[in-house]
mmCIF file of C-alpha atoms and ligand atoms in Angstrom:
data_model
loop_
_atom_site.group_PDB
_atom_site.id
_atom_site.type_symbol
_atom_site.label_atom_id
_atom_site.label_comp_id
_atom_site.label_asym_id
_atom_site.label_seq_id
_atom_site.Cartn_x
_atom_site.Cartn_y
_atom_site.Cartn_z
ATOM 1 C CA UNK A 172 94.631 83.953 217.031
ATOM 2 C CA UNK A 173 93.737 87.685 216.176
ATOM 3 C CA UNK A 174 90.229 88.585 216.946
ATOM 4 C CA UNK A 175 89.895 91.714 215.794
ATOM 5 C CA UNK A 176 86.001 92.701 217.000
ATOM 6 C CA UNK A 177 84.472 89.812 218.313
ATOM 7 C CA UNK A 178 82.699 90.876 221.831
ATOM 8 C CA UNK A 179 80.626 87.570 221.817
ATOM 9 C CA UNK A 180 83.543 85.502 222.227
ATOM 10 C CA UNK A 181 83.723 86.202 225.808
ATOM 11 C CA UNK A 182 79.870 84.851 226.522
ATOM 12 C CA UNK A 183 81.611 81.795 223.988
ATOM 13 C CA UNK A 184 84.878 81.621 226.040
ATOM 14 C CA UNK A 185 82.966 81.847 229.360
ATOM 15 C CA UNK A 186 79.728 79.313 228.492
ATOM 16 C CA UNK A 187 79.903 76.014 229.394
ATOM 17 C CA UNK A 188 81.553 73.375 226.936
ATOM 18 C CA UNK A 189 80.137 73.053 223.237
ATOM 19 C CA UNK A 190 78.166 69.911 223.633
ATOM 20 C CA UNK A 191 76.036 68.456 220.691
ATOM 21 C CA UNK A 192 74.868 69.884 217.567
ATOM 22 C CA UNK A 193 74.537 73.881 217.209
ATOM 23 C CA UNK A 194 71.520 73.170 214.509
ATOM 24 C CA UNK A 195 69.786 71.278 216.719
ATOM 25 C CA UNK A 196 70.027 73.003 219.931
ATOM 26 C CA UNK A 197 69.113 76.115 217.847
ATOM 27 C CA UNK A 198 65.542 74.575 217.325
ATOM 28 C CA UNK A 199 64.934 73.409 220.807
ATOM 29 C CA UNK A 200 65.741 76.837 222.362
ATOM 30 C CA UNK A 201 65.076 80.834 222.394
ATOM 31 C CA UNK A 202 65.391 82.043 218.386
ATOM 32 C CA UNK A 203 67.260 85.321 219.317
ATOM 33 C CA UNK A 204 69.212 83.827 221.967
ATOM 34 C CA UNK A 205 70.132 81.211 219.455
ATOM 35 C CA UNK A 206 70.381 83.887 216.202
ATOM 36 C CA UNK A 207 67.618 81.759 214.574
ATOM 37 C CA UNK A 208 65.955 84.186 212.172
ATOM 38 C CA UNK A 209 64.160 81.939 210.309
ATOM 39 C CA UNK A 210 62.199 78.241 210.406
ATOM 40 C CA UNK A 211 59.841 76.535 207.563
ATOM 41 C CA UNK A 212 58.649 73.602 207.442
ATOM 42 C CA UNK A 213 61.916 71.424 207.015
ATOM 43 C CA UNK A 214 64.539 74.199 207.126
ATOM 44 C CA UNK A 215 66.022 75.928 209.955
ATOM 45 C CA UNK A 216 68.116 79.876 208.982
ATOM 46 C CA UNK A 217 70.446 81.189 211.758
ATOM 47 C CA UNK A 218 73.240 83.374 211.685
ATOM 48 C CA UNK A 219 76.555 82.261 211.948
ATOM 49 C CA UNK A 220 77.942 83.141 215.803
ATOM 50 C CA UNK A 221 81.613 82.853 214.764
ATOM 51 C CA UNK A 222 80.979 84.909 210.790
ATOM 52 C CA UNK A 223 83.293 85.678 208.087
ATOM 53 C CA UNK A 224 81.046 88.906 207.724
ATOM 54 C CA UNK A 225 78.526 90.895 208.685
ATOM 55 C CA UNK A 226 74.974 88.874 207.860
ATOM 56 C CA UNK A 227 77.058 85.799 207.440
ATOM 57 C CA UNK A 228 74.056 82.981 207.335
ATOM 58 C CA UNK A 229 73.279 79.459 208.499
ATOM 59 C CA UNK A 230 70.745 77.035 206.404
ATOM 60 C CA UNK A 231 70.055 73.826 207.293
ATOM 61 C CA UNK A 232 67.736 71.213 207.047
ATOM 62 C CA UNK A 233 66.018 70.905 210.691
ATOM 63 C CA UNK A 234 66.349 66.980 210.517
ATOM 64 C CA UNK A 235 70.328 66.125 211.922
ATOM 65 C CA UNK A 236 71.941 64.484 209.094
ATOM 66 C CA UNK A 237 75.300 64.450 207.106
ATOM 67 C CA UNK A 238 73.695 63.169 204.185
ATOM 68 C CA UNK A 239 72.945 65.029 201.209
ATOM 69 C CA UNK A 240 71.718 62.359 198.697
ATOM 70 C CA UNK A 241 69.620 61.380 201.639
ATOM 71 C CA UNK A 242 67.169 64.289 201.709
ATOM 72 C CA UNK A 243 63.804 63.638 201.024
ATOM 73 C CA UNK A 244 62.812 65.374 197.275
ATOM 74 C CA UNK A 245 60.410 67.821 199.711
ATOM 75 C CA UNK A 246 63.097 68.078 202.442
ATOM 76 C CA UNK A 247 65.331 69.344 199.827
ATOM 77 C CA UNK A 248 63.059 71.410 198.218
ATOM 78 C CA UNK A 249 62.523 73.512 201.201
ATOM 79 C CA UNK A 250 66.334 73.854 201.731
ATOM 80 C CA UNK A 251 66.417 74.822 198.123
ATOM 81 C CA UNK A 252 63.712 77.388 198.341
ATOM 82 C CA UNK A 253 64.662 78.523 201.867
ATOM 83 C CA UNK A 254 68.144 79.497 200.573
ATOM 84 C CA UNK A 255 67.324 81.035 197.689
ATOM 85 C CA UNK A 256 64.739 83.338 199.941
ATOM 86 C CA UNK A 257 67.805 83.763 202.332
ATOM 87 C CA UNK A 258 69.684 85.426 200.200
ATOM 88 C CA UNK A 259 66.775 87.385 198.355
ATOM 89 C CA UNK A 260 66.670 88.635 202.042
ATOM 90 C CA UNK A 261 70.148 89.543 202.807
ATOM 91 C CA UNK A 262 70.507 91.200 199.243
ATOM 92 C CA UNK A 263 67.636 93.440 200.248
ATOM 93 C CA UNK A 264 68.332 94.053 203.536
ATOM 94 C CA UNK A 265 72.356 94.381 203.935
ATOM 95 C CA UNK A 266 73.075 95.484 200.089
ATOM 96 C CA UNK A 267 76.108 93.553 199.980
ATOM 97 C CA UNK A 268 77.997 93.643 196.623
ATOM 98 C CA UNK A 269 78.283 90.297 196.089
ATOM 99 C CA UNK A 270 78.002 86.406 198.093
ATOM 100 C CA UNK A 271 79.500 83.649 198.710
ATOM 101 C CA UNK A 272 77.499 80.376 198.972
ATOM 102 C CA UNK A 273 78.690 77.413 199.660
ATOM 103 C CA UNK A 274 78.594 73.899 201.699
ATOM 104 C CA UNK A 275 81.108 72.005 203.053
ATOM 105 C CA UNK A 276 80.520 68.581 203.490
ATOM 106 C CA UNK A 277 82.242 66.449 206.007
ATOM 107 C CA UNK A 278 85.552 67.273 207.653
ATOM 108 C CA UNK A 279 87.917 67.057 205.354
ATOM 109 C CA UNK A 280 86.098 69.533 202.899
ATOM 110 C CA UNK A 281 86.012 72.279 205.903
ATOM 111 C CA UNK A 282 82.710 71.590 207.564
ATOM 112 C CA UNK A 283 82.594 73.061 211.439
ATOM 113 C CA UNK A 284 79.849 70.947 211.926
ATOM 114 C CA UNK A 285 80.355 67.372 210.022
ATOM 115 C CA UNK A 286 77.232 65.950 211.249
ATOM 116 C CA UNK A 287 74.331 67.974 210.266
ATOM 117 C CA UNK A 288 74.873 70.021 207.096
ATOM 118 C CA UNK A 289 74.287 73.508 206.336
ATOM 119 C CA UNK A 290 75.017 76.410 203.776
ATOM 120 C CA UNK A 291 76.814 79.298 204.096
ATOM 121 C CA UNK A 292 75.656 82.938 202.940
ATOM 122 C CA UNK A 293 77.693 84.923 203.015
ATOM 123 C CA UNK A 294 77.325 88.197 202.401
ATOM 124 C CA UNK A 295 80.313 90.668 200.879
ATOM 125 C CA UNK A 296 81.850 93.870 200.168
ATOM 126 C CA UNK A 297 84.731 95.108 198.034
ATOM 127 C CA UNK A 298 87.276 95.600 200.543
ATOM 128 C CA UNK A 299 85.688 93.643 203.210
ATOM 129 C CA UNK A 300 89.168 91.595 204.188
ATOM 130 C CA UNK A 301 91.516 94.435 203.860
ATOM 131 C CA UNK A 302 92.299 93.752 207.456
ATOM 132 C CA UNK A 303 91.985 90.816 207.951
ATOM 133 C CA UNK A 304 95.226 88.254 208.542
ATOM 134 C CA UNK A 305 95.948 84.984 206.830
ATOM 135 C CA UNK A 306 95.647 83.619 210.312
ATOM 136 C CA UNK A 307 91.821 81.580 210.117
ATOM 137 C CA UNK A 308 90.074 83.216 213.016
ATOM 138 C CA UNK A 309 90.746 86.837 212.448
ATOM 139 C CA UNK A 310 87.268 88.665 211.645
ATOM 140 C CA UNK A 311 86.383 92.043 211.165
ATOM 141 C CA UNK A 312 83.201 92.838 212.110
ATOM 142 C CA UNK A 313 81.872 96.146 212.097
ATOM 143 C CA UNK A 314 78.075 95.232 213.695
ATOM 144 C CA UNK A 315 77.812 93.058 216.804
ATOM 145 C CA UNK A 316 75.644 90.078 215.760
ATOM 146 C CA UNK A 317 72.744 90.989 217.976
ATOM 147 C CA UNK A 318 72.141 94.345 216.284
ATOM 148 C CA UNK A 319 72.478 91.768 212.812
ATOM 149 C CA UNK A 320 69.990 89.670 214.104
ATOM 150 C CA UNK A 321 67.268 92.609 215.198
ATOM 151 C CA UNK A 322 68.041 93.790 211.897
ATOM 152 C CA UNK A 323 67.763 90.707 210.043
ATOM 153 C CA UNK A 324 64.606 89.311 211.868
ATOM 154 C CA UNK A 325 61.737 91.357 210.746
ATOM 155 C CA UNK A 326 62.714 90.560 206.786
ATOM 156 C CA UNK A 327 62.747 86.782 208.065
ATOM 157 C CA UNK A 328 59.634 87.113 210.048
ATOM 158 C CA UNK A 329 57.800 86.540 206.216
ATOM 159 C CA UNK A 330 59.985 83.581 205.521
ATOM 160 C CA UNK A 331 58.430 81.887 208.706
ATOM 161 C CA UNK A 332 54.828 82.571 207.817
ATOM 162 C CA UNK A 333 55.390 81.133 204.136
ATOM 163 C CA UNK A 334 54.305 77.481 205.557
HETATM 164 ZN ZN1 LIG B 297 71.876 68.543 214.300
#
């Protein structure tokens, strides 16, 4: 592995054991602590601790399922809505020049966390892997995800008073 900048691993490497579901401990405990940026009714926005980029994005549903097709129409909706804002948000706020979105669902497909689903955002910038290595968990990343999520937070702070 080649970590290029990644000073939170060592508060990773050094915490206990990843137990449970990151989603769901997110919403029991402190936002910032968590990176939670964002919660609506049915939706829950954090940023990604291990990211591709800078900004990189979270979105799930706050209820822990797998299952797509199983979302309630309203559930969905929110998830729906919630992204779309998401991204508004990090287009306004980081001025990438472009994004990836995406899910992956189940393990096969990619998915870090098979058991409660989520999007990716993911924001991007021409040139933005020029360093980085084939090998999967290089990163560069020029802000430390802290200064991201102070950044980040006010923006999301009208997402959260939406509902
Ligand atoms: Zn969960």
């Amino acid at each position: 592995m080649d970590v290029l900048w990644a000073p939170w691993r060592m508060a990773y490497v050094g915490g206990p054991a990843g137990a449970g579901c990151i989603f769901c401990a997110a919403l029991a405990g402190d936002a910032r602590g968590r990176l939670v940026v964002c919660t609506t009714r049915d939706t829950v926005v954090m940023l990604n601790r291990y990211p591709y980029a800078s900004g990189h994005l979270l979105v799930a549903p706050r209820r822990h399922t797998a299952d797509l097709a199983g979302l309630a129409a309203d559930e969905y909706a929110d998830l729906a809505e919630t992204l779309r804002r998401a991204a508004a948000t990090l287009e306004h706020e980081l001025r990438p020049q472009g994004m990836n979105l995406g899910m992956n669902l189940g393990a096969a497909a990619g998915a870090g966390v098979a058991d409660h689903l989520h999007w990716h955002v993911v924001p991007r910038w021409i040139g933005d892997t020029n360093f980085m290595t084939t090998v999967a968990e290089a990163r560069v990343m020029p802000q430390h995800l802290l200064d991201t999520y102070d950044r980040l937070r006010p923006a999301f702070e009208r997402l959260d008073a939406r509902t």
